[in-house]
Amino acid sequence: PLHVWWALLPPPLDVVVGLRQVHFLAQYWTDVRGERWARDAVAEDWFPFIASQRFTLREFATQPRRWFAFSSEWADLPGAPVPSPLPPPAPRSPDAPS
């Protein structure tokens, strides 16, 4: 549930990544051992961003419901418009000079 590039973020966002890694690794190893997952109140209730399914940095910044328990009912914030990606370059013909 983590994006690899999140590990490149500066503090405190790298802390977000670390907390999420601990949470999801705990779930994984609970499953591997054949145990039943017990609730993680800290991750699931108090700090929903820890247990949220995969999300982007933009979603994290604009969706208060992911931040804390007290912000779970807040409306989403308007996000900055995301520019469309540039179209891929046209393929070069084999006859074209380098």
PDB file of C-alpha atoms in Angstrom:
ATOM      1  CA  PRO A   1       0.000   0.000   0.000  1.00  0.00           C
ATOM      2  CA  LEU A   2       2.989   2.334  -0.146  1.00  0.00           C
ATOM      3  CA  HIS A   3       4.333   4.277  -3.066  1.00  0.00           C
ATOM      4  CA  VAL A   4       8.096   3.772  -3.316  1.00  0.00           C
ATOM      5  CA  TRP A   5       8.784   7.475  -3.872  1.00  0.00           C
ATOM      6  CA  TRP A   6       7.316   8.349  -0.450  1.00  0.00           C
ATOM      7  CA  ALA A   7      10.591   7.201   1.101  1.00  0.00           C
ATOM      8  CA  LEU A   8      12.336  10.150  -0.563  1.00  0.00           C
ATOM      9  CA  LEU A   9      10.217  12.729   1.266  1.00  0.00           C
ATOM     10  CA  PRO A  10      11.702  14.923   3.991  1.00  0.00           C
ATOM     11  CA  PRO A  11      10.516  14.873   7.609  1.00  0.00           C
ATOM     12  CA  PRO A  12       7.775  14.764   8.769  1.00  0.00           C
ATOM     13  CA  LEU A  13       6.414  12.978   5.692  1.00  0.00           C
ATOM     14  CA  ASP A  14       9.025  10.244   5.995  1.00  0.00           C
ATOM     15  CA  VAL A  15       7.521   9.558   9.434  1.00  0.00           C
ATOM     16  CA  VAL A  16       4.161   8.974   7.715  1.00  0.00           C
ATOM     17  CA  VAL A  17       5.832   6.370   5.513  1.00  0.00           C
ATOM     18  CA  GLY A  18       7.510   4.693   8.461  1.00  0.00           C
ATOM     19  CA  LEU A  19       4.309   4.458  10.496  1.00  0.00           C
ATOM     20  CA  ARG A  20       2.475   3.001   7.509  1.00  0.00           C
ATOM     21  CA  GLN A  21       5.233   0.445   6.928  1.00  0.00           C
ATOM     22  CA  VAL A  22       5.097  -0.728  10.533  1.00  0.00           C
ATOM     23  CA  HIS A  23       1.298  -1.038  10.403  1.00  0.00           C
ATOM     24  CA  PHE A  24       1.131  -2.978   7.135  1.00  0.00           C
ATOM     25  CA  LEU A  25       4.107  -5.201   8.014  1.00  0.00           C
ATOM     26  CA  ALA A  26       2.380  -6.081  11.288  1.00  0.00           C
ATOM     27  CA  GLN A  27      -0.741  -7.058   9.329  1.00  0.00           C
ATOM     28  CA  TYR A  28       1.343  -9.087   6.875  1.00  0.00           C
ATOM     29  CA  TRP A  29       3.220 -11.045   9.558  1.00  0.00           C
ATOM     30  CA  THR A  30       0.019 -11.636  11.507  1.00  0.00           C
ATOM     31  CA  ASP A  31      -1.386 -13.245   8.361  1.00  0.00           C
ATOM     32  CA  VAL A  32       1.807 -15.254   7.704  1.00  0.00           C
ATOM     33  CA  ARG A  33       1.682 -16.678  11.233  1.00  0.00           C
ATOM     34  CA  GLY A  34      -1.967 -17.635  10.699  1.00  0.00           C
ATOM     35  CA  GLU A  35      -3.157 -15.364  13.487  1.00  0.00           C
ATOM     36  CA  ARG A  36      -6.243 -13.183  13.486  1.00  0.00           C
ATOM     37  CA  TRP A  37      -5.628  -9.431  13.130  1.00  0.00           C
ATOM     38  CA  ALA A  38      -6.559  -7.525  16.283  1.00  0.00           C
ATOM     39  CA  ARG A  39      -7.620  -3.920  15.880  1.00  0.00           C
ATOM     40  CA  ASP A  40      -4.922  -1.271  15.860  1.00  0.00           C
ATOM     41  CA  ALA A  41      -6.776   1.591  17.526  1.00  0.00           C
ATOM     42  CA  VAL A  42      -3.924   4.048  17.068  1.00  0.00           C
ATOM     43  CA  ALA A  43      -3.743   3.474  13.307  1.00  0.00           C
ATOM     44  CA  GLU A  44      -7.406   2.804  12.582  1.00  0.00           C
ATOM     45  CA  ASP A  45      -9.074   5.322  14.887  1.00  0.00           C
ATOM     46  CA  TRP A  46      -6.730   8.086  16.013  1.00  0.00           C
ATOM     47  CA  PHE A  47      -4.479   8.525  12.946  1.00  0.00           C
ATOM     48  CA  PRO A  48      -6.360   7.148   9.908  1.00  0.00           C
ATOM     49  CA  PHE A  49      -3.517   7.987   7.510  1.00  0.00           C
ATOM     50  CA  ILE A  50      -1.566   5.067   8.970  1.00  0.00           C
ATOM     51  CA  ALA A  51      -4.152   2.430   8.064  1.00  0.00           C
ATOM     52  CA  SER A  52      -5.636   4.047   4.938  1.00  0.00           C
ATOM     53  CA  GLN A  53      -5.289   2.122   1.748  1.00  0.00           C
ATOM     54  CA  ARG A  54      -2.812   3.434  -0.799  1.00  0.00           C
ATOM     55  CA  PHE A  55      -3.079   7.160  -1.477  1.00  0.00           C
ATOM     56  CA  THR A  56      -1.095   9.852  -3.231  1.00  0.00           C
ATOM     57  CA  LEU A  57       0.563  12.853  -1.636  1.00  0.00           C
ATOM     58  CA  ARG A  58      -2.109  15.067  -3.192  1.00  0.00           C
ATOM     59  CA  GLU A  59      -4.901  12.928  -1.713  1.00  0.00           C
ATOM     60  CA  PHE A  60      -3.206  13.083   1.678  1.00  0.00           C
ATOM     61  CA  ALA A  61      -2.965  16.869   1.509  1.00  0.00           C
ATOM     62  CA  THR A  62      -6.559  17.442   0.372  1.00  0.00           C
ATOM     63  CA  GLN A  63      -8.495  14.778   2.311  1.00  0.00           C
ATOM     64  CA  PRO A  64      -8.706  15.718   6.013  1.00  0.00           C
ATOM     65  CA  ARG A  65     -10.513  12.447   6.797  1.00  0.00           C
ATOM     66  CA  ARG A  66      -7.095  10.751   6.480  1.00  0.00           C
ATOM     67  CA  TRP A  67      -5.333  13.029   8.996  1.00  0.00           C
ATOM     68  CA  PHE A  68      -6.764  12.564  12.488  1.00  0.00           C
ATOM     69  CA  ALA A  69      -9.844  11.159  14.197  1.00  0.00           C
ATOM     70  CA  PHE A  70     -11.258  14.652  14.794  1.00  0.00           C
ATOM     71  CA  SER A  71     -10.957  15.588  11.105  1.00  0.00           C
ATOM     72  CA  SER A  72     -12.687  12.469   9.783  1.00  0.00           C
ATOM     73  CA  GLU A  73     -15.935  14.339   9.059  1.00  0.00           C
ATOM     74  CA  TRP A  74     -14.368  17.360   7.359  1.00  0.00           C
ATOM     75  CA  ALA A  75     -15.032  17.979   3.673  1.00  0.00           C
ATOM     76  CA  ASP A  76     -12.236  17.512   1.166  1.00  0.00           C
ATOM     77  CA  LEU A  77     -10.171  20.588   0.386  1.00  0.00           C
ATOM     78  CA  PRO A  78      -9.956  21.862  -3.170  1.00  0.00           C
ATOM     79  CA  GLY A  79      -6.753  20.700  -4.748  1.00  0.00           C
ATOM     80  CA  ALA A  80      -4.574  22.566  -7.170  1.00  0.00           C
ATOM     81  CA  PRO A  81      -5.322  21.586 -10.726  1.00  0.00           C
ATOM     82  CA  VAL A  82      -2.995  18.916 -12.004  1.00  0.00           C
ATOM     83  CA  PRO A  83      -1.610  19.648 -15.450  1.00  0.00           C
ATOM     84  CA  SER A  84      -2.083  17.049 -18.131  1.00  0.00           C
ATOM     85  CA  PRO A  85       1.035  15.068 -18.905  1.00  0.00           C
ATOM     86  CA  LEU A  86       2.910  15.979 -22.044  1.00  0.00           C
ATOM     87  CA  PRO A  87       2.232  13.711 -25.005  1.00  0.00           C
ATOM     88  CA  PRO A  88       5.028  11.278 -25.770  1.00  0.00           C
ATOM     89  CA  PRO A  89       7.491  12.430 -28.425  1.00  0.00           C
ATOM     90  CA  ALA A  90       6.835  11.273 -31.954  1.00  0.00           C
ATOM     91  CA  PRO A  91       8.916   8.275 -32.962  1.00  0.00           C
ATOM     92  CA  ARG A  92      11.991   9.189 -34.966  1.00  0.00           C
ATOM     93  CA  SER A  93      12.388   7.690 -38.359  1.00  0.00           C
ATOM     94  CA  PRO A  94      15.480   5.557 -38.932  1.00  0.00           C
ATOM     95  CA  ASP A  95      16.548   7.989 -41.704  1.00  0.00           C
ATOM     96  CA  ALA A  96      16.514  11.026 -39.407  1.00  0.00           C
ATOM     97  CA  PRO A  97      19.901  12.541 -38.548  1.00  0.00           C
ATOM     98  CA  SER A  98      21.019  12.109 -34.948  1.00  0.00           C
TER      99      SER A  98
END
